[in-house]
mmCIF file of C-alpha atoms in Angstrom:
data_model
loop_
_atom_site.group_PDB
_atom_site.id
_atom_site.type_symbol
_atom_site.label_atom_id
_atom_site.label_comp_id
_atom_site.label_asym_id
_atom_site.label_seq_id
_atom_site.Cartn_x
_atom_site.Cartn_y
_atom_site.Cartn_z
ATOM 1 C CA MET A 1 -11.285 -20.531 -33.379
ATOM 2 C CA ILE A 2 -11.553 -17.802 -30.763
ATOM 3 C CA ASP A 3 -14.892 -16.669 -32.173
ATOM 4 C CA VAL A 4 -16.157 -20.262 -32.237
ATOM 5 C CA ALA A 5 -15.032 -20.799 -28.648
ATOM 6 C CA ARG A 6 -16.724 -17.582 -27.563
ATOM 7 C CA LYS A 7 -20.054 -18.693 -29.048
ATOM 8 C CA ALA A 8 -19.652 -22.147 -27.487
ATOM 9 C CA SER A 9 -18.893 -20.537 -24.136
ATOM 10 C CA LYS A 10 -22.101 -18.514 -24.269
ATOM 11 C CA GLN A 11 -24.086 -21.644 -25.153
ATOM 12 C CA LEU A 12 -22.375 -23.519 -22.334
ATOM 13 C CA GLU A 13 -23.290 -20.757 -19.896
ATOM 14 C CA LYS A 14 -26.913 -21.003 -20.996
ATOM 15 C CA SER A 15 -26.928 -24.792 -20.691
ATOM 16 C CA ILE A 16 -25.409 -24.691 -17.218
ATOM 17 C CA ALA A 17 -27.995 -22.146 -16.093
ATOM 18 C CA THR A 18 -30.813 -24.382 -17.386
ATOM 19 C CA LEU A 19 -29.268 -27.438 -15.724
ATOM 20 C CA THR A 20 -28.910 -25.605 -12.421
ATOM 21 C CA SER A 21 -32.539 -24.510 -12.530
ATOM 22 C CA ALA A 22 -33.757 -28.009 -13.424
ATOM 23 C CA LEU A 23 -31.764 -29.606 -10.615
ATOM 24 C CA GLY A 24 -33.259 -27.106 -8.203
ATOM 25 C CA VAL A 25 -36.751 -28.173 -9.249
ATOM 26 C CA LEU A 26 -35.851 -31.848 -8.855
ATOM 27 C CA GLU A 27 -34.664 -31.230 -5.312
ATOM 28 C CA GLU A 28 -38.161 -30.005 -4.396
ATOM 29 C CA ALA A 29 -40.444 -31.936 -6.797
ATOM 30 C CA ASP A 30 -41.214 -35.533 -5.825
ATOM 31 C CA ALA A 31 -41.652 -37.766 -8.894
ATOM 32 C CA LEU A 32 -44.873 -39.229 -7.438
ATOM 33 C CA SER A 33 -46.543 -36.157 -5.938
ATOM 34 C CA LYS A 34 -45.375 -33.736 -8.656
ATOM 35 C CA PRO A 35 -44.802 -35.949 -11.703
ATOM 36 C CA PHE A 36 -45.342 -33.284 -14.355
ATOM 37 C CA ALA A 37 -42.857 -30.821 -12.831
ATOM 38 C CA ALA A 38 -40.347 -33.612 -12.248
ATOM 39 C CA GLN A 39 -40.725 -34.908 -15.808
ATOM 40 C CA THR A 40 -40.143 -31.461 -17.308
ATOM 41 C CA ALA A 41 -37.162 -30.793 -15.057
ATOM 42 C CA CYS A 42 -35.601 -34.157 -15.943
ATOM 43 C CA ALA A 43 -36.006 -33.483 -19.655
ATOM 44 C CA GLU A 44 -34.387 -30.064 -19.309
ATOM 45 C CA ALA A 45 -31.537 -31.464 -17.218
ATOM 46 C CA LEU A 46 -30.815 -34.274 -19.697
ATOM 47 C CA GLU A 47 -30.916 -31.898 -22.664
ATOM 48 C CA SER A 48 -28.547 -29.514 -20.893
ATOM 49 C CA LEU A 49 -26.138 -32.337 -20.092
ATOM 50 C CA ARG A 50 -26.135 -33.472 -23.733
ATOM 51 C CA SER A 51 -25.421 -29.901 -24.856
ATOM 52 C CA ILE A 52 -22.583 -29.562 -22.347
ATOM 53 C CA ARG A 53 -21.062 -32.865 -23.526
ATOM 54 C CA GLU A 54 -21.188 -31.730 -27.164
ATOM 55 C CA LEU A 55 -19.679 -28.319 -26.380
ATOM 56 C CA THR A 56 -16.779 -29.628 -24.303
ATOM 57 C CA PRO A 57 -14.557 -30.744 -27.253
ATOM 58 C CA VAL A 58 -15.053 -27.367 -28.951
ATOM 59 C CA LEU A 59 -13.964 -25.502 -25.861
ATOM 60 C CA LEU A 60 -11.008 -27.796 -25.228
ATOM 61 C CA SER A 61 -9.784 -27.313 -28.787
ATOM 62 C CA ALA A 62 -9.625 -23.563 -28.139
ATOM 63 C CA GLU A 63 -6.751 -24.163 -25.743
ATOM 64 C CA GLY A 64 -4.389 -24.589 -28.659
ATOM 65 C CA ALA A 65 -5.361 -21.178 -30.001
ATOM 66 C CA ILE A 66 -5.326 -19.350 -26.666
ATOM 67 C CA ALA A 67 -1.996 -20.669 -25.339
ATOM 68 C CA PRO A 68 0.186 -18.855 -27.914
ATOM 69 C CA LEU A 69 -1.861 -15.685 -27.427
ATOM 70 C CA GLU A 70 -1.173 -15.872 -23.703
ATOM 71 C CA ALA A 71 2.553 -16.244 -24.331
ATOM 72 C CA ALA A 72 2.583 -13.318 -26.747
ATOM 73 C CA ALA A 73 0.621 -11.118 -24.335
ATOM 74 C CA ARG A 74 2.937 -12.044 -21.459
ATOM 75 C CA ASP A 75 6.026 -11.182 -23.499
ATOM 76 C CA ALA A 76 4.496 -7.893 -24.640
ATOM 77 C CA ALA A 77 3.579 -7.003 -21.060
ATOM 78 C CA GLU A 78 7.134 -7.717 -19.883
ATOM 79 C CA ARG A 79 8.542 -5.558 -22.674
ATOM 80 C CA ARG A 80 6.113 -2.775 -21.721
ATOM 81 C CA ARG A 81 7.214 -2.943 -18.079
ATOM 82 C CA ALA A 82 10.881 -2.884 -19.063
ATOM 83 C CA ARG A 83 10.286 0.039 -21.423
ATOM 84 C CA PHE A 84 8.429 1.904 -18.687
ATOM 85 C CA ALA A 85 11.315 1.375 -16.254
ATOM 86 C CA GLY A 86 13.748 2.795 -18.798
ATOM 87 C CA GLU A 87 11.504 5.751 -19.540
ATOM 88 C CA LEU A 88 11.033 6.440 -15.834
ATOM 89 C CA ALA A 89 14.783 6.286 -15.180
ATOM 90 C CA GLU A 90 15.314 8.884 -17.924
ATOM 91 C CA ALA A 91 12.480 11.116 -16.673
ATOM 92 C CA LEU A 92 13.865 11.036 -13.132
ATOM 93 C CA ALA A 93 17.456 11.590 -14.290
ATOM 94 C CA VAL A 94 16.364 14.855 -15.916
ATOM 95 C CA ARG A 95 15.218 15.910 -12.435
ATOM 96 C CA GLY A 96 18.506 14.845 -10.882
ATOM 97 C CA LEU A 97 17.054 11.688 -9.337
ATOM 98 C CA THR A 98 18.281 8.097 -9.583
ATOM 99 C CA LEU A 99 16.090 5.037 -10.037
ATOM 100 C CA THR A 100 17.267 1.701 -8.619
ATOM 101 C CA GLY A 101 15.860 -1.785 -8.034
ATOM 102 C CA ARG A 102 14.193 -4.342 -10.282
ATOM 103 C CA LEU A 103 10.649 -4.651 -11.526
ATOM 104 C CA PRO A 104 8.015 -4.893 -10.242
ATOM 105 C CA THR A 105 9.509 -2.860 -7.358
ATOM 106 C CA LEU A 106 11.803 0.113 -7.910
ATOM 107 C CA GLU A 107 13.291 2.687 -5.522
ATOM 108 C CA CYS A 108 14.067 6.372 -5.725
ATOM 109 C CA GLY A 109 15.495 7.909 -2.597
ATOM 110 C CA SER A 110 13.234 7.054 0.325
ATOM 111 C CA LEU A 111 10.369 6.065 -1.977
ATOM 112 C CA THR A 112 9.255 2.717 -3.365
ATOM 113 C CA ILE A 113 7.672 2.603 -6.816
ATOM 114 C CA GLU A 114 5.586 -0.498 -7.517
ATOM 115 C CA PHE A 115 4.223 -1.665 -10.868
ATOM 116 C CA ALA A 116 0.910 -3.126 -9.695
ATOM 117 C CA GLY A 117 -2.080 -4.745 -11.357
ATOM 118 C CA THR A 118 -2.476 -6.803 -14.518
ATOM 119 C CA THR A 119 -5.723 -6.080 -16.359
ATOM 120 C CA LYS A 120 -5.499 -2.384 -15.480
ATOM 121 C CA PRO A 121 -1.895 -1.811 -14.350
ATOM 122 C CA GLU A 122 -1.021 1.248 -12.281
ATOM 123 C CA ILE A 123 1.935 2.648 -10.413
ATOM 124 C CA LYS A 124 1.864 2.950 -6.634
ATOM 125 C CA VAL A 125 4.286 5.320 -4.910
ATOM 126 C CA TYR A 126 5.075 4.497 -1.276
ATOM 127 C CA TYR A 127 7.198 6.026 1.425
ATOM 128 C CA GLY A 128 9.801 3.476 2.477
ATOM 129 C CA PRO A 129 9.128 -0.237 1.871
ATOM 130 C CA LYS A 130 5.369 0.262 1.504
ATOM 131 C CA VAL A 131 5.165 2.021 4.858
ATOM 132 C CA GLU A 132 2.639 4.551 3.562
ATOM 133 C CA LEU A 133 0.951 4.908 0.174
ATOM 134 C CA LEU A 134 1.570 8.391 -1.185
ATOM 135 C CA ASP A 135 0.091 8.257 -4.667
ATOM 136 C CA THR A 136 -1.413 6.015 -7.339
ATOM 137 C CA VAL A 137 -0.505 7.039 -10.882
ATOM 138 C CA ALA A 138 -1.194 5.779 -14.404
ATOM 139 C CA VAL A 139 1.599 3.904 -16.159
ATOM 140 C CA ASP A 140 3.094 7.056 -17.600
ATOM 141 C CA ALA A 141 6.767 7.817 -16.943
ATOM 142 C CA ALA A 142 6.311 11.592 -16.995
ATOM 143 C CA LEU A 143 3.405 11.486 -14.523
ATOM 144 C CA VAL A 144 5.187 9.071 -12.186
ATOM 145 C CA ALA A 145 8.403 11.107 -12.278
ATOM 146 C CA LYS A 146 6.408 14.231 -11.417
ATOM 147 C CA SER A 147 4.719 12.476 -8.496
ATOM 148 C CA VAL A 148 8.008 11.106 -7.164
ATOM 149 C CA ALA A 149 9.851 14.419 -7.524
ATOM 150 C CA GLU A 150 7.066 16.334 -5.760
ATOM 151 C CA ALA A 151 6.939 13.824 -2.893
ATOM 152 C CA LEU A 152 10.711 13.961 -2.383
ATOM 153 C CA ALA A 153 10.756 17.759 -2.594
ATOM 154 C CA GLU A 154 8.087 17.950 0.098
ATOM 155 C CA LEU A 155 9.994 15.533 2.324
ATOM 156 C CA ASP A 156 13.533 16.768 1.760
ATOM 157 C CA THR A 157 13.115 20.344 2.918
ATOM 158 C CA PRO A 158 16.161 21.868 4.691
ATOM 159 C CA LEU A 159 16.636 20.475 8.209
ATOM 160 C CA ASP A 160 18.431 22.399 10.933
ATOM 161 C CA GLU A 161 19.539 19.410 12.973
ATOM 162 C CA ALA A 162 20.463 21.318 16.135
ATOM 163 C CA ALA A 163 17.130 23.126 16.155
ATOM 164 C CA PHE A 164 15.251 19.913 15.389
ATOM 165 C CA LEU A 165 16.991 18.035 18.232
ATOM 166 C CA ALA A 166 16.230 20.869 20.650
ATOM 167 C CA GLU A 167 12.574 20.791 19.581
ATOM 168 C CA LEU A 168 12.533 17.010 19.865
ATOM 169 C CA HIS A 169 14.091 17.142 23.326
ATOM 170 C CA GLU A 170 11.393 19.534 24.535
ATOM 171 C CA ALA A 171 8.666 17.308 23.053
ATOM 172 C CA TRP A 172 10.176 14.271 24.802
ATOM 173 C CA ARG A 173 10.387 16.174 28.104
ATOM 174 C CA LEU A 174 6.723 17.200 27.844
ATOM 175 C CA SER A 175 5.681 13.629 27.003
ATOM 176 C CA VAL A 176 7.579 12.308 30.026
ATOM 177 C CA ALA A 177 5.851 14.874 32.258
ATOM 178 C CA ARG A 178 2.402 14.347 30.740
ATOM 179 C CA HIS A 179 2.577 10.590 31.288
ATOM 180 C CA ARG A 180 4.202 10.964 34.712
ATOM 181 C CA LEU A 181 7.343 9.074 33.797
ATOM 182 C CA GLY A 182 10.562 9.401 35.755
ATOM 183 C CA PRO A 183 13.325 11.789 34.623
ATOM 184 C CA GLY A 184 15.263 10.309 31.715
ATOM 185 C CA GLU A 185 12.708 7.560 31.031
ATOM 186 C CA LYS A 186 11.757 6.485 27.554
ATOM 187 C CA ALA A 187 8.571 7.963 26.127
ATOM 188 C CA GLN A 188 6.405 6.331 23.486
ATOM 189 C CA ILE A 189 7.630 7.637 20.146
ATOM 190 C CA VAL A 190 4.088 8.347 18.908
ATOM 191 C CA ASP A 191 3.383 10.382 22.050
ATOM 192 C CA VAL A 192 6.482 12.456 21.322
ATOM 193 C CA LEU A 193 5.170 13.001 17.797
ATOM 194 C CA GLY A 194 1.963 14.396 19.287
ATOM 195 C CA GLU A 195 3.940 16.852 21.408
ATOM 196 C CA MET A 196 6.036 17.844 18.389
ATOM 197 C CA ALA A 197 2.925 18.485 16.317
ATOM 198 C CA PHE A 198 1.253 20.599 18.993
ATOM 199 C CA GLY A 199 4.453 22.522 19.618
ATOM 200 C CA ARG A 200 4.523 23.586 15.982
ATOM 201 C CA GLN A 201 1.110 25.226 16.075
ATOM 202 C CA SER A 202 0.727 28.988 15.776
ATOM 203 C CA ALA A 203 -0.387 31.313 18.564
ATOM 204 C CA ALA A 204 -3.659 31.750 16.703
ATOM 205 C CA PHE A 205 -4.277 28.003 16.742
ATOM 206 C CA ARG A 206 -3.407 27.752 20.430
ATOM 207 C CA SER A 207 -5.919 30.483 21.247
ATOM 208 C CA ASN A 208 -8.605 28.765 19.142
ATOM 209 C CA PRO A 209 -7.580 25.160 18.391
ATOM 210 C CA THR A 210 -9.772 24.263 15.428
ATOM 211 C CA GLY A 211 -8.980 22.227 12.331
ATOM 212 C CA LYS A 212 -8.857 25.300 10.115
ATOM 213 C CA GLY A 213 -5.694 26.704 11.658
ATOM 214 C CA PHE A 214 -3.921 23.400 12.288
ATOM 215 C CA THR A 215 -0.425 22.951 10.830
ATOM 216 C CA ALA A 216 0.027 19.282 9.924
ATOM 217 C CA TYR A 217 3.069 17.352 11.126
ATOM 218 C CA GLY A 218 2.346 13.666 10.709
ATOM 219 C CA ARG A 219 3.989 10.278 11.067
ATOM 220 C CA LEU A 220 5.623 10.286 7.660
ATOM 221 C CA ARG A 221 7.174 13.725 8.077
ATOM 222 C CA PHE A 222 8.396 12.961 11.603
ATOM 223 C CA ALA A 223 9.834 9.575 10.591
ATOM 224 C CA HIS A 224 11.615 11.105 7.613
ATOM 225 C CA ASP A 225 13.113 13.907 9.693
ATOM 226 C CA LEU A 226 14.368 11.403 12.258
ATOM 227 C CA GLY A 227 15.770 9.192 9.531
ATOM 228 C CA ARG A 228 17.859 11.887 7.895
ATOM 229 C CA LEU A 229 19.588 13.082 11.071
ATOM 230 C CA LYS A 230 23.348 12.838 10.597
ATOM 231 C CA THR A 231 23.951 13.282 14.312
ATOM 232 C CA ARG A 232 21.859 12.427 17.363
ATOM 233 C CA ARG A 233 23.801 14.493 19.883
ATOM 234 C CA PHE A 234 23.325 18.141 20.786
ATOM 235 C CA ALA A 235 24.063 20.379 23.758
ATOM 236 C CA ARG A 236 21.458 18.818 26.072
ATOM 237 C CA GLY A 237 21.924 15.134 25.350
ATOM 238 C CA GLU A 238 21.969 12.320 22.832
ATOM 239 C CA LEU A 239 18.868 10.967 21.124
ATOM 240 C CA ALA A 240 18.148 7.271 21.729
ATOM 241 C CA LEU A 241 15.471 5.256 19.952
ATOM 242 C CA GLY A 242 14.076 1.985 21.322
ATOM 243 C CA VAL A 243 13.438 -0.814 18.825
ATOM 244 C CA ALA A 244 9.829 -2.043 18.688
ATOM 245 C CA THR A 245 8.866 -5.634 19.416
ATOM 246 C CA ARG A 246 7.143 -7.696 16.746
ATOM 247 C CA ASP A 247 3.780 -7.254 18.473
ATOM 248 C CA GLN A 248 4.280 -3.481 18.604
ATOM 249 C CA THR A 249 4.797 -3.305 14.831
ATOM 250 C CA LYS A 250 1.258 -4.585 14.296
ATOM 251 C CA ARG A 251 -0.349 -1.303 15.396
ATOM 252 C CA PRO A 252 0.658 2.155 14.109
ATOM 253 C CA ILE A 253 -0.007 3.648 17.530
ATOM 254 C CA ASP A 254 2.792 1.531 19.005
ATOM 255 C CA HIS A 255 5.641 2.190 16.606
ATOM 256 C CA LEU A 256 7.182 4.325 13.880
ATOM 257 C CA TRP A 257 9.256 3.129 10.922
ATOM 258 C CA VAL A 258 12.478 5.142 10.684
ATOM 259 C CA ALA A 259 15.116 4.457 8.035
ATOM 260 C CA GLY A 260 14.582 0.720 7.934
ATOM 261 C CA THR A 261 13.798 0.016 11.596
ATOM 262 C CA HIS A 262 10.597 0.035 13.634
ATOM 263 C CA PHE A 263 10.967 2.042 16.844
ATOM 264 C CA SER A 264 8.548 2.255 19.767
ATOM 265 C CA GLN A 265 10.323 4.551 22.251
ATOM 266 C CA LEU A 266 12.361 7.723 22.310
ATOM 267 C CA SER A 267 14.573 9.302 24.968
ATOM 268 C CA PHE A 268 17.673 11.420 25.498
ATOM 269 C CA ARG A 269 20.742 10.185 27.319
ATOM 270 C CA ASP A 270 22.555 12.496 29.712
ATOM 271 C CA ALA A 271 19.831 15.087 29.213
ATOM 272 C CA THR A 272 19.097 17.739 31.783
#
C-alpha cells in the first residue's frame, strides 16, 4: 500500500502542477480573443481534475497503512530517547557527575542538556536554563558526556573567593569612577564585567592591546564565578546585586543571569 500511495502521490503532484499551469493560462486568456489557448487550458484543467478525483481514494486508503507505522515509529523514538538518557547517566556517573531531570530536558550541574530535533535529532548543551548554547552533539552518550564533563571542568576551576571579591570590588570602583557615579552607587553589572576583563590582561597586552594577546573573560565565566560564591562579604564590604527588570532581561547588555536570577546592577555595601 505504501508503494501504491507513493506512486499515486507523484501522479497527484504532476496533476496539480498541470492544473495550476492551466488555471494560470485561463486567468490571462480570454475565451473570445484567445479561444485556442483557452480551449487547450480548459481541457488540461478538466483532465487534471478528473485525475485528482480518481487518485484521492487511493491516497486516503493509505492512511490505514501509515497510522500504525507512525505509532510504531513514535514508540521506538521514545524508547531510543529513554535508552539514551540511561546511557548518558551511566557515562556521566563514571566521570563522577549526576544527571537529573526528565526528557527532553536534563540537567547536570549548571548545565542543561536538551534532546532536540525529530528527523535529525541532536543534543544541545546549554549553560543554565538555555542561557547560552555551549555545544551541539550527536545523540551519542559518550560524546555528550565528554562535552558536558569538559564544559564543567572549564567552568569549575578553583575559586579563591577572597581574591575574587577583592578583584570584583576594584572593578566596581573603577566602573563607578569611569561613569562618574557617586561613591557607593550601583554600577551596571555588564560594565563591571568589562573592568574585570581588562584588569585580567597581561602587561604585554596593556602595552599593545591587540586581539592576539587578549585573555578572555566573558559573560558565562563571570556569571558562573558570581553564582558559586559561598560568601559575599570580605574585608572591604559586602557584595550586593540588583535584580533586573523584565525590560532589562530582553537585552544582554542590560543584565546577567546568575544562579537562577537576572541581575542588572552590582555594588558593595559599607565599602571604602
